[in-house]
Short mmCIF file of C-alpha atoms in Angstrom, two decimals:
data_model
loop_
_atom_site.label_atom_id
_atom_site.label_comp_id
_atom_site.label_asym_id
_atom_site.label_seq_id
_atom_site.Cartn_x
_atom_site.Cartn_y
_atom_site.Cartn_z
CA UNK D 1 189.50 29.82 -54.14
CA UNK D 2 186.25 29.82 -56.35
CA UNK D 3 185.37 26.75 -58.23
CA UNK D 4 185.77 27.35 -61.98
CA UNK D 5 182.15 26.85 -62.92
CA UNK D 6 181.45 30.27 -60.21
CA UNK D 7 184.66 31.70 -61.90
CA UNK D 8 183.22 31.50 -65.53
CA UNK D 9 179.68 32.51 -64.32
CA UNK D 10 180.84 35.68 -62.77
CA UNK D 11 182.91 36.62 -65.68
CA UNK D 12 179.68 35.84 -67.98
CA UNK D 13 177.72 38.43 -65.95
CA UNK D 14 180.62 40.79 -65.74
CA UNK D 15 180.84 40.69 -70.17
CA UNK D 16 176.77 40.95 -69.70
CA UNK D 17 176.39 44.40 -67.67
CA UNK D 18 179.95 45.67 -69.50
CA UNK D 19 177.90 45.04 -72.65
CA UNK D 20 174.57 46.67 -71.52
CA UNK D 21 176.57 50.11 -70.68
CA UNK D 22 178.09 50.82 -73.97
CA UNK D 23 176.42 53.15 -75.51
CA UNK D 24 173.81 52.02 -78.93
CA UNK D 25 175.71 53.16 -82.23
CA UNK D 26 172.66 54.39 -83.97
CA UNK D 27 171.62 56.36 -80.71
CA UNK D 28 174.92 58.11 -80.02
CA UNK D 29 174.69 59.23 -83.67
CA UNK D 30 171.53 60.85 -83.40
CA UNK D 31 172.37 62.83 -80.06
CA UNK D 32 175.63 63.88 -81.79
CA UNK D 33 173.75 64.77 -85.01
CA UNK D 34 171.18 66.76 -82.23
CA UNK D 35 174.12 68.64 -80.94
CA UNK D 36 175.46 69.75 -84.02
CA UNK D 37 171.90 70.72 -85.81
CA UNK D 38 171.69 73.08 -81.85
CA UNK D 39 174.60 74.48 -82.42
CA UNK D 40 174.29 75.76 -86.17
CA UNK D 41 170.87 77.23 -85.26
CA UNK D 42 172.61 79.01 -82.53
CA UNK D 43 175.40 79.74 -84.75
CA UNK D 44 173.06 81.49 -87.46
CA UNK D 45 170.61 83.58 -84.71
CA UNK D 46 174.57 84.76 -83.56
CA UNK D 47 175.32 85.96 -86.66
CA UNK D 48 172.21 86.49 -88.38
CA UNK D 49 172.70 84.24 -91.16
CA UNK D 50 170.96 83.94 -94.41
CA UNK D 51 171.72 80.34 -95.16
CA UNK D 52 170.74 77.86 -92.83
CA UNK D 53 172.15 74.94 -93.55
CA UNK D 54 171.07 71.70 -91.40
CA UNK D 55 171.79 69.24 -93.77
CA UNK D 56 172.91 65.89 -92.39
CA UNK D 57 171.90 66.70 -88.99
CA UNK D 58 168.84 66.76 -86.20
CA UNK D 59 167.07 68.90 -84.64
CA UNK D 60 164.60 68.37 -81.46
CA UNK D 61 162.37 70.40 -82.60
CA UNK D 62 162.34 72.44 -85.65
CA UNK D 63 159.91 75.28 -84.13
CA UNK D 64 163.03 76.14 -83.13
CA UNK D 65 163.72 78.04 -86.35
CA UNK D 66 160.42 80.13 -86.04
CA UNK D 67 161.14 83.79 -86.36
CA UNK D 68 164.52 83.52 -88.30
CA UNK D 69 163.49 85.94 -90.44
CA UNK D 70 166.74 86.50 -91.35
CA UNK D 71 166.99 83.22 -93.00
CA UNK D 72 167.08 83.50 -96.97
CA UNK D 73 168.31 79.47 -97.72
CA UNK D 74 167.22 76.39 -96.10
CA UNK D 75 169.14 73.34 -96.07
CA UNK D 76 167.31 70.68 -94.30
CA UNK D 77 168.11 67.59 -97.03
CA UNK D 78 169.02 64.31 -94.76
CA UNK D 79 167.49 65.07 -91.73
CA UNK D 80 164.42 64.66 -89.58
CA UNK D 81 162.40 66.76 -90.83
CA UNK D 82 158.89 65.23 -91.33
CA UNK D 83 156.13 67.60 -91.37
CA UNK D 84 156.87 70.39 -94.11
CA UNK D 85 154.44 72.54 -91.87
CA UNK D 86 156.76 72.90 -89.26
CA UNK D 87 158.90 75.41 -91.40
CA UNK D 88 155.96 77.05 -93.22
CA UNK D 89 156.49 79.91 -91.02
CA UNK D 90 159.34 80.81 -93.07
CA UNK D 91 158.10 82.49 -95.81
CA UNK D 92 160.52 85.00 -96.53
CA UNK D 93 162.47 81.66 -97.98
CA UNK D 94 164.01 81.89 -101.84
CA UNK D 95 165.43 78.40 -101.67
CA UNK D 96 164.60 75.30 -100.00
CA UNK D 97 166.47 71.78 -99.92
CA UNK D 98 163.85 69.22 -98.76
CA UNK D 99 165.70 65.72 -100.66
CA UNK D 100 165.75 62.38 -98.83
CA UNK D 101 163.23 63.86 -96.03
CA UNK D 102 160.29 61.97 -94.16
CA UNK D 103 158.26 64.78 -95.25
CA UNK D 104 154.87 62.99 -96.80
CA UNK D 105 152.96 66.08 -97.74
CA UNK D 106 153.69 68.77 -99.94
CA UNK D 107 150.70 70.96 -99.39
CA UNK D 108 152.42 73.58 -97.39
CA UNK D 109 155.34 74.42 -100.34
CA UNK D 110 152.08 77.05 -100.92
CA UNK D 111 153.24 79.08 -98.42
CA UNK D 112 156.97 79.80 -100.03
CA UNK D 113 155.53 82.54 -102.45
CA UNK D 114 159.14 83.68 -102.71
CA UNK D 115 160.86 80.47 -103.74
CA UNK D 116 163.15 80.48 -106.38
CA UNK D 117 165.56 77.48 -105.55
CA UNK D 118 163.82 73.92 -104.62
CA UNK D 119 165.53 70.63 -104.63
CA UNK D 120 162.72 68.07 -103.35
CA UNK D 121 164.00 64.74 -104.84
CA UNK D 122 163.78 61.39 -103.23
CA UNK D 123 160.86 61.57 -101.41
CA UNK D 124 159.64 58.27 -100.78
CA UNK D 125 156.66 58.84 -98.55
CA UNK D 126 155.39 61.57 -101.52
CA UNK D 127 152.80 60.74 -103.44
CA UNK D 128 151.58 63.80 -104.51
CA UNK D 129 153.72 66.22 -106.45
CA UNK D 130 150.82 68.68 -107.44
CA UNK D 131 152.44 71.77 -105.08
CA UNK D 132 155.62 71.60 -106.56
CA UNK D 133 153.88 71.64 -110.06
CA UNK D 134 152.18 74.56 -109.57
CA UNK D 135 155.37 76.45 -108.29
CA UNK D 136 155.74 78.94 -111.37
CA UNK D 137 158.60 81.26 -109.85
CA UNK D 138 161.12 79.22 -109.89
CA UNK D 139 164.29 79.23 -111.59
CA UNK D 140 166.08 75.68 -110.53
CA UNK D 141 164.25 72.58 -109.81
CA UNK D 142 165.42 69.31 -108.76
CA UNK D 143 162.38 66.64 -108.38
CA UNK D 144 161.48 63.38 -108.52
CA UNK D 145 159.87 61.94 -112.05
CA UNK D 146 156.11 60.64 -111.28
CA UNK D 147 155.79 58.86 -114.64
CA UNK D 148 152.11 59.05 -114.41
CA UNK D 149 152.31 62.83 -114.22
CA UNK D 150 154.59 63.54 -117.16
CA UNK D 151 156.30 66.66 -117.06
CA UNK D 152 153.93 68.94 -119.16
CA UNK D 153 154.13 71.09 -115.63
CA UNK D 154 157.58 72.44 -116.98
CA UNK D 155 155.81 74.22 -119.65
CA UNK D 156 154.38 76.10 -117.02
CA UNK D 157 157.68 77.17 -115.48
CA UNK D 158 158.83 80.04 -118.50
CA UNK D 159 161.89 81.06 -115.91
CA UNK D 160 162.94 77.72 -114.96
CA UNK D 161 166.64 78.07 -116.27
CA UNK D 162 168.42 74.58 -114.17
CA UNK D 163 166.47 71.46 -113.70
CA UNK D 164 167.17 67.77 -112.26
CA UNK D 165 164.85 65.21 -112.88
CA UNK D 166 165.54 62.10 -110.96
CA UNK D 167 164.13 58.31 -110.45
CA UNK D 168 161.17 57.36 -112.23
CA UNK D 169 160.65 57.26 -115.71
CA UNK D 170 159.75 60.27 -117.94
CA UNK D 171 156.94 59.07 -120.90
CA UNK D 172 157.65 62.20 -123.14
CA UNK D 173 160.36 64.91 -123.37
CA UNK D 174 158.19 66.93 -126.03
CA UNK D 175 157.60 69.63 -122.97
CA UNK D 176 161.27 70.43 -122.83
CA UNK D 177 161.46 71.36 -126.72
CA UNK D 178 161.11 75.35 -127.24
CA UNK D 179 161.33 76.04 -123.70
CA UNK D 180 162.80 79.53 -123.66
CA UNK D 181 164.46 79.47 -119.95
CA UNK D 182 166.34 76.16 -119.81
CA UNK D 183 170.12 76.42 -119.74
CA UNK D 184 170.90 73.84 -117.54
CA UNK D 185 169.63 70.32 -117.60
CA UNK D 186 169.93 66.83 -115.71
CA UNK D 187 168.61 63.52 -116.33
CA UNK D 188 168.94 60.93 -113.91
CA UNK D 189 165.62 59.19 -115.07
CA UNK D 190 164.58 57.09 -117.35
CA UNK D 191 164.12 57.90 -121.00
CA UNK D 192 161.54 57.74 -123.78
CA UNK D 193 162.66 56.46 -126.96
CA UNK D 194 162.44 59.70 -128.78
CA UNK D 195 164.82 61.89 -127.63
CA UNK D 196 164.50 64.45 -130.20
CA UNK D 197 163.41 67.27 -127.56
CA UNK D 198 166.73 67.90 -126.05
CA UNK D 199 167.48 69.01 -129.71
CA UNK D 200 165.33 71.73 -129.63
CA UNK D 201 165.27 73.59 -126.24
CA UNK D 202 167.02 76.94 -127.41
CA UNK D 203 169.11 78.24 -124.80
CA UNK D 204 170.25 74.65 -123.43
CA UNK D 205 174.19 75.01 -122.49
CA UNK D 206 174.72 71.97 -120.20
CA UNK D 207 173.06 68.23 -120.37
CA UNK D 208 173.86 65.99 -118.02
CA UNK D 209 172.67 62.19 -118.78
CA UNK D 210 173.77 58.86 -118.48
CA UNK D 211 176.88 58.02 -120.64
CA UNK D 212 174.61 54.96 -122.60
CA UNK D 213 171.12 56.83 -122.68
CA UNK D 214 171.59 59.31 -125.98
CA UNK D 215 173.05 57.52 -129.64
CA UNK D 216 175.97 58.80 -130.76
CA UNK D 217 174.46 60.90 -133.40
CA UNK D 218 172.38 62.70 -130.94
CA UNK D 219 175.29 63.70 -128.76
CA UNK D 220 177.05 64.79 -132.28
CA UNK D 221 174.37 67.30 -132.65
CA UNK D 222 174.45 68.91 -129.81
CA UNK D 223 177.98 69.44 -129.33
CA UNK D 224 177.47 71.48 -132.68
CA UNK D 225 175.15 73.32 -130.80
CA UNK D 226 177.73 74.38 -128.26
CA UNK D 227 176.11 72.37 -125.61
CA UNK D 228 178.52 71.06 -122.83
CA UNK D 229 178.34 67.07 -122.42
CA UNK D 230 178.17 66.13 -119.29
CA UNK D 231 177.84 61.74 -118.88
CA UNK D 232 177.82 60.00 -116.34
CA UNK D 233 180.03 56.83 -116.22
CA UNK D 234 177.77 53.75 -115.26
CA UNK D 235 179.52 51.21 -113.23
CA UNK D 236 178.37 47.34 -113.57
CA UNK D 237 179.19 45.58 -109.87
#
């Protein structure tokens, strides 16, 4: 019979060995995300799909989608894409979703001359949104608010129909007044005290804001103008 001390030591070593053999949950999740991404790409190639939805997946190398000229809509939010230049060859894209990625440089947006829809919000490493402001042909935009920049660039986007502003603080809403194309506006950012410009968007049909932001009088006037209001409830825990 083994002495108790050796039995205890043997049990301890076995436990350590078994623990070392267990797969790391984070690594396992990454591998599964890569497998899903690779399968989605393969399926898209096989079917010549127009929409490549990789949201929430990962790829070993995004260059694998080089030459997929049939893709018109690319969705890579919540992925490991860190360099927009890796997909800049897809100049035929009409829709691009790159929210919540580690991309830090947006200058490659200049290659997407056919874009009509761009979602580029919650980008923690991006400090310069100038390439977004230069995109004149967009009809839908979801973007972070840079307080120092304001939203004056919207005046150069007359064809914009749907707009979602995220994070930050909007210093002045005046650029929204008399915007000719805007029909759907959602604001998830801090508003200035003067919100009167919201009453002067001629074709506005739907407005989404947090419920406490606008005073009752403004809300009543918007409703009188036929604007559908989507008021987000604020939950305090």
